[in-house]
């Protein structure tokens, strides 16, 4: 169920609209016999599921209300709480567990329907994979690592020069040159049909070592 909520019908990648995601949740609830049973007893469950599936960052506000007392207003807050819980944990299951502990109704819901916790774990995996904030964190971390690596290489190269170790210095310069040269060649191949201006524009970040940061920005921006 959790997988269907994210990947079925072209959901992977987060390109679908907010309305499409909410409509998809409604369809899943109607098609699944298990979820129909839940919705029949707790009509607000669809609202909670929609809010959890949207993958929008919000402030985590723990809810101590009992399951039997939950209404639409509380369901929206509880659903919104899933995302910050997932974001604060490296393991999806741990994020869902935190969500369960912070929201009493969720814990009681999982006790009544034991299969539901696994469903939300699968849902969480898909949301984190497709949500912009999840993608943004991964690409920014990768870009930062690449830039730190470049700065380290330049620092070591300068140390070799100052120490008079010309053999190591030349080898380090050659390594950096090959790396930058390959990146410039790839930029040229990717943009040669778009004109010289575009090639130069894409080549400049490579020369100053900011290509990973520019790529991270473009990916996060979509």
Tab-separated table of N, CA and C in Angstrom, residues 14-115:
chain	number	residue	atom	x	y	z
A	14	UNK	N	7.998	13.300	-7.870
A	14	UNK	CA	7.358	14.468	-7.290
A	14	UNK	C	6.897	15.496	-8.305
A	15	UNK	N	6.747	15.092	-9.591
A	15	UNK	CA	6.361	16.054	-10.613
A	15	UNK	C	4.854	16.279	-10.668
A	16	UNK	N	4.077	15.399	-10.030
A	16	UNK	CA	2.629	15.550	-10.067
A	16	UNK	C	2.209	16.726	-9.187
A	17	UNK	N	1.060	17.280	-9.472
A	17	UNK	CA	0.587	18.433	-8.713
A	17	UNK	C	0.049	18.015	-7.351
A	18	UNK	N	-0.131	19.003	-6.503
A	18	UNK	CA	-0.697	18.755	-5.176
A	18	UNK	C	-2.079	18.116	-5.291
A	19	UNK	N	-2.878	18.622	-6.232
A	19	UNK	CA	-4.220	18.097	-6.423
A	19	UNK	C	-4.184	16.639	-6.867
A	20	UNK	N	-3.232	16.309	-7.739
A	20	UNK	CA	-3.099	14.934	-8.221
A	20	UNK	C	-2.739	13.985	-7.083
A	21	UNK	N	-1.852	14.421	-6.206
A	21	UNK	CA	-1.443	13.569	-5.084
A	21	UNK	C	-2.609	13.322	-4.131
A	22	UNK	N	-3.388	14.369	-3.878
A	22	UNK	CA	-4.536	14.208	-2.987
A	22	UNK	C	-5.584	13.294	-3.619
A	23	UNK	N	-5.801	13.452	-4.914
A	23	UNK	CA	-6.764	12.607	-5.617
A	23	UNK	C	-6.312	11.157	-5.606
A	24	UNK	N	-5.014	10.947	-5.753
A	24	UNK	CA	-4.472	9.591	-5.752
A	24	UNK	C	-4.699	8.924	-4.396
A	25	UNK	N	-4.560	9.693	-3.310
A	25	UNK	CA	-4.803	9.139	-1.980
A	25	UNK	C	-6.253	8.686	-1.831
A	26	UNK	N	-7.151	9.488	-2.353
A	26	UNK	CA	-8.575	9.144	-2.284
A	26	UNK	C	-8.850	7.852	-3.052
A	27	UNK	N	-8.208	7.719	-4.216
A	27	UNK	CA	-8.412	6.519	-5.031
A	27	UNK	C	-7.876	5.271	-4.345
A	28	UNK	N	-6.695	5.402	-3.724
A	28	UNK	CA	-6.099	4.259	-3.023
A	28	UNK	C	-6.994	3.821	-1.871
A	29	UNK	N	-7.541	4.788	-1.151
A	29	UNK	CA	-8.424	4.471	-0.023
A	29	UNK	C	-9.700	3.768	-0.472
A	30	UNK	N	-10.157	4.089	-1.672
A	30	UNK	CA	-11.367	3.456	-2.194
A	30	UNK	C	-11.091	2.051	-2.727
A	31	UNK	N	-9.898	1.881	-3.311
A	31	UNK	CA	-9.562	0.602	-3.945
A	31	UNK	C	-9.120	-0.461	-2.942
A	32	UNK	N	-8.544	-0.038	-1.820
A	32	UNK	CA	-8.042	-0.986	-0.832
A	32	UNK	C	-9.133	-1.362	0.171
A	33	UNK	N	-9.374	-2.660	0.298
A	33	UNK	CA	-10.379	-3.128	1.261
A	33	UNK	C	-9.954	-2.788	2.687
A	34	UNK	N	-8.661	-2.903	2.969
A	34	UNK	CA	-8.156	-2.614	4.317
A	34	UNK	C	-8.350	-1.144	4.674
A	35	UNK	N	-8.033	-0.263	3.719
A	35	UNK	CA	-8.175	1.166	3.987
A	35	UNK	C	-9.638	1.588	4.029
A	36	UNK	N	-10.473	0.925	3.249
A	36	UNK	CA	-11.904	1.238	3.313
A	36	UNK	C	-12.445	0.962	4.716
A	37	UNK	N	-11.945	-0.085	5.325
A	37	UNK	CA	-12.361	-0.421	6.690
A	37	UNK	C	-11.941	0.672	7.664
A	38	UNK	N	-10.712	1.184	7.476
A	38	UNK	CA	-10.205	2.253	8.353
A	38	UNK	C	-11.023	3.527	8.164
A	39	UNK	N	-11.244	3.905	6.903
A	39	UNK	CA	-11.960	5.147	6.597
A	39	UNK	C	-13.409	5.084	7.080
A	40	UNK	N	-13.993	3.912	6.995
A	40	UNK	CA	-15.379	3.746	7.459
A	40	UNK	C	-15.489	4.063	8.945
A	41	UNK	N	-14.470	3.640	9.711
A	41	UNK	CA	-14.494	3.884	11.159
A	41	UNK	C	-13.964	5.263	11.511
A	42	UNK	N	-12.939	5.724	10.754
A	42	UNK	CA	-12.308	7.024	11.022
A	42	UNK	C	-12.261	7.833	9.711
A	43	UNK	N	-13.328	8.546	9.380
A	43	UNK	CA	-13.395	9.303	8.114
A	43	UNK	C	-12.264	10.310	7.930
A	44	UNK	N	-11.716	10.807	9.029
A	44	UNK	CA	-10.644	11.795	8.958
A	44	UNK	C	-9.321	11.187	8.496
A	45	UNK	N	-9.251	9.862	8.429
A	45	UNK	CA	-8.003	9.188	8.064
A	45	UNK	C	-7.516	9.624	6.677
A	46	UNK	N	-8.450	9.867	5.757
A	46	UNK	CA	-8.069	10.297	4.407
A	46	UNK	C	-7.327	11.624	4.472
A	47	UNK	N	-7.816	12.539	5.294
A	47	UNK	CA	-7.160	13.844	5.453
A	47	UNK	C	-5.750	13.675	5.998
A	48	UNK	N	-5.601	12.845	7.016
A	48	UNK	CA	-4.280	12.598	7.593
A	48	UNK	C	-3.341	11.997	6.559
A	49	UNK	N	-3.848	11.076	5.773
A	49	UNK	CA	-3.042	10.416	4.754
A	49	UNK	C	-2.605	11.404	3.673
A	50	UNK	N	-3.518	12.279	3.277
A	50	UNK	CA	-3.185	13.288	2.267
A	50	UNK	C	-2.060	14.195	2.764
A	51	UNK	N	-2.185	14.658	3.994
A	51	UNK	CA	-1.179	15.562	4.547
A	51	UNK	C	0.181	14.875	4.655
A	52	UNK	N	0.160	13.595	5.022
A	52	UNK	CA	1.412	12.845	5.132
A	52	UNK	C	2.044	12.638	3.761
A	53	UNK	N	1.218	12.391	2.763
A	53	UNK	CA	1.717	12.107	1.419
A	53	UNK	C	2.246	13.343	0.703
A	54	UNK	N	1.734	14.521	1.023
A	54	UNK	CA	2.138	15.732	0.314
A	54	UNK	C	3.632	16.007	0.441
A	55	UNK	N	4.214	15.585	1.559
A	55	UNK	CA	5.654	15.751	1.729
A	55	UNK	C	6.098	17.174	1.957
A	56	UNK	N	5.236	18.003	2.511
A	56	UNK	CA	5.569	19.405	2.742
A	56	UNK	C	6.129	19.602	4.149
A	57	UNK	N	7.228	20.335	4.226
A	57	UNK	CA	7.838	20.603	5.528
A	57	UNK	C	6.948	21.517	6.363
A	58	UNK	N	6.826	21.192	7.635
A	58	UNK	CA	6.032	22.013	8.536
A	58	UNK	C	6.586	21.853	9.950
A	59	UNK	N	6.092	22.672	10.867
A	59	UNK	CA	6.558	22.595	12.250
A	59	UNK	C	5.964	21.357	12.920
A	60	UNK	N	6.817	20.633	13.630
A	60	UNK	CA	6.376	19.417	14.313
A	60	UNK	C	5.652	19.786	15.606
A	61	UNK	N	4.368	19.492	15.663
A	61	UNK	CA	3.562	19.822	16.838
A	61	UNK	C	2.929	18.539	17.378
A	62	UNK	N	3.523	18.006	18.438
A	62	UNK	CA	3.054	16.748	19.010
A	62	UNK	C	1.591	16.842	19.445
A	63	UNK	N	0.844	15.784	19.146
A	63	UNK	CA	-0.582	15.739	19.477
A	63	UNK	C	-0.841	14.596	20.467
A	64	UNK	N	-1.394	14.935	21.615
A	64	UNK	CA	-1.665	13.931	22.645
A	64	UNK	C	-3.129	13.493	22.657
A	65	UNK	N	-3.896	13.942	21.692
A	65	UNK	CA	-5.312	13.620	21.654
A	65	UNK	C	-5.513	12.125	21.393
A	66	UNK	N	-6.529	11.552	22.018
A	66	UNK	CA	-6.826	10.130	21.847
A	66	UNK	C	-7.389	9.873	20.450
A	67	UNK	N	-7.249	8.638	20.002
A	67	UNK	CA	-7.734	8.249	18.680
A	67	UNK	C	-9.224	8.529	18.519
A	68	UNK	N	-9.993	8.237	19.544
A	68	UNK	CA	-11.446	8.400	19.476
A	68	UNK	C	-11.879	9.857	19.455
A	69	UNK	N	-10.941	10.759	19.775
A	69	UNK	CA	-11.283	12.187	19.823
A	69	UNK	C	-10.763	12.974	18.619
A	70	UNK	N	-10.072	12.307	17.716
A	70	UNK	CA	-9.494	12.991	16.557
A	70	UNK	C	-10.584	13.434	15.591
A	71	UNK	N	-10.443	14.664	15.095
A	71	UNK	CA	-11.325	15.194	14.061
A	71	UNK	C	-10.460	15.731	12.921
A	72	UNK	N	-11.091	16.370	11.945
A	72	UNK	CA	-10.373	16.822	10.762
A	72	UNK	C	-9.205	17.756	11.112
A	73	UNK	N	-9.425	18.655	12.029
A	73	UNK	CA	-8.380	19.614	12.405
A	73	UNK	C	-7.154	18.900	12.946
A	74	UNK	N	-7.361	17.970	13.872
A	74	UNK	CA	-6.248	17.222	14.452
A	74	UNK	C	-5.603	16.316	13.398
A	75	UNK	N	-6.420	15.768	12.504
A	75	UNK	CA	-5.896	14.875	11.471
A	75	UNK	C	-4.905	15.599	10.561
A	76	UNK	N	-5.182	16.862	10.247
A	76	UNK	CA	-4.265	17.641	9.407
A	76	UNK	C	-2.929	17.839	10.103
A	77	UNK	N	-2.979	18.166	11.381
A	77	UNK	CA	-1.739	18.395	12.139
A	77	UNK	C	-0.939	17.100	12.263
A	78	UNK	N	-1.628	16.011	12.579
A	78	UNK	CA	-0.949	14.724	12.732
A	78	UNK	C	-0.295	14.310	11.418
A	79	UNK	N	-1.007	14.476	10.308
A	79	UNK	CA	-0.429	14.150	9.003
A	79	UNK	C	0.778	15.010	8.685
A	80	UNK	N	0.694	16.295	8.995
A	80	UNK	CA	1.825	17.208	8.755
A	80	UNK	C	3.042	16.830	9.589
A	81	UNK	N	2.816	16.242	10.751
A	81	UNK	CA	3.915	15.912	11.657
A	81	UNK	C	4.816	14.797	11.134
A	82	UNK	N	4.339	14.003	10.187
A	82	UNK	CA	5.151	12.883	9.701
A	82	UNK	C	6.430	13.362	9.026
A	83	UNK	N	6.334	14.410	8.227
A	83	UNK	CA	7.490	14.851	7.441
A	83	UNK	C	8.658	15.334	8.307
A	84	UNK	N	8.443	16.221	9.292
A	84	UNK	CA	9.574	16.607	10.139
A	84	UNK	C	10.171	15.440	10.917
A	85	UNK	N	9.339	14.453	11.247
A	85	UNK	CA	9.855	13.264	11.933
A	85	UNK	C	10.761	12.463	11.007
A	86	UNK	N	10.364	12.325	9.754
A	86	UNK	CA	11.182	11.607	8.779
A	86	UNK	C	12.487	12.346	8.523
A	87	UNK	N	12.401	13.667	8.455
A	87	UNK	CA	13.580	14.478	8.155
A	87	UNK	C	14.595	14.451	9.298
A	88	UNK	N	14.122	14.252	10.511
A	88	UNK	CA	15.025	14.284	11.671
A	88	UNK	C	15.708	12.951	11.942
A	89	UNK	N	15.387	11.924	11.173
A	89	UNK	CA	15.960	10.589	11.375
A	89	UNK	C	16.587	10.085	10.080
A	90	UNK	N	17.712	9.375	10.201
A	90	UNK	CA	18.383	8.824	9.034
A	90	UNK	C	17.651	7.596	8.492
A	91	UNK	N	16.996	6.861	9.391
A	91	UNK	CA	16.274	5.656	9.000
A	91	UNK	C	14.778	5.959	8.985
A	92	UNK	N	14.114	5.594	7.884
A	92	UNK	CA	12.693	5.902	7.731
A	92	UNK	C	11.859	5.283	8.847
A	93	UNK	N	12.150	4.023	9.188
A	93	UNK	CA	11.390	3.344	10.237
A	93	UNK	C	11.497	4.083	11.564
A	94	UNK	N	12.676	4.665	11.832
A	94	UNK	CA	12.866	5.421	13.072
A	94	UNK	C	12.038	6.704	13.050
A	95	UNK	N	11.910	7.321	11.868
A	95	UNK	CA	11.089	8.519	11.741
A	95	UNK	C	9.621	8.222	11.977
A	96	UNK	N	9.149	7.096	11.436
A	96	UNK	CA	7.762	6.701	11.644
A	96	UNK	C	7.526	6.362	13.119
A	97	UNK	N	8.515	5.746	13.741
A	97	UNK	CA	8.394	5.407	15.155
A	97	UNK	C	8.314	6.672	16.011
A	98	UNK	N	9.119	7.673	15.653
A	98	UNK	CA	9.055	8.952	16.376
A	98	UNK	C	7.688	9.596	16.193
A	99	UNK	N	7.164	9.539	14.989
A	99	UNK	CA	5.836	10.076	14.688
A	99	UNK	C	4.781	9.385	15.547
A	100	UNK	N	4.914	8.092	15.695
A	100	UNK	CA	3.977	7.309	16.499
A	100	UNK	C	4.055	7.703	17.975
A	101	UNK	N	5.268	7.923	18.474
A	101	UNK	CA	5.445	8.264	19.884
A	101	UNK	C	4.967	9.680	20.201
A	102	UNK	N	5.119	10.592	19.255
A	102	UNK	CA	4.750	11.981	19.491
A	102	UNK	C	3.245	12.234	19.299
A	103	UNK	N	2.587	11.335	18.595
A	103	UNK	CA	1.167	11.516	18.309
A	103	UNK	C	0.399	10.291	18.822
A	104	UNK	N	-0.256	10.462	19.946
A	104	UNK	CA	-0.915	9.357	20.623
A	104	UNK	C	-1.886	8.595	19.715
A	105	UNK	N	-2.644	9.320	18.921
A	105	UNK	CA	-3.641	8.685	18.052
A	105	UNK	C	-2.985	7.743	17.041
A	106	UNK	N	-1.778	8.102	16.579
A	106	UNK	CA	-1.076	7.252	15.616
A	106	UNK	C	-0.693	5.925	16.269
A	107	UNK	N	-0.179	6.003	17.490
A	107	UNK	CA	0.175	4.781	18.207
A	107	UNK	C	-1.037	3.876	18.408
A	108	UNK	N	-2.158	4.478	18.773
A	108	UNK	CA	-3.385	3.698	18.988
A	108	UNK	C	-3.907	3.133	17.661
A	109	UNK	N	-3.714	3.895	16.587
A	109	UNK	CA	-4.139	3.435	15.265
A	109	UNK	C	-3.310	2.222	14.834
A	110	UNK	N	-1.999	2.281	15.094
A	110	UNK	CA	-1.123	1.158	14.752
A	110	UNK	C	-1.440	-0.080	15.588
A	111	UNK	N	-1.863	0.128	16.811
A	111	UNK	CA	-2.241	-1.007	17.662
A	111	UNK	C	-3.517	-1.677	17.130
A	112	UNK	N	-4.442	-0.860	16.664
A	112	UNK	CA	-5.701	-1.400	16.158
A	112	UNK	C	-5.528	-2.057	14.784
A	113	UNK	N	-4.632	-1.454	13.971
A	113	UNK	CA	-4.360	-1.999	12.633
A	113	UNK	C	-2.845	-2.221	12.516
A	114	UNK	N	-2.326	-3.346	12.979
A	114	UNK	CA	-0.872	-3.604	13.031
A	114	UNK	C	-0.156	-3.472	11.688
A	115	UNK	N	-0.838	-3.736	10.590
A	115	UNK	CA	-0.223	-3.665	9.266
A	115	UNK	C	0.074	-2.228	8.839
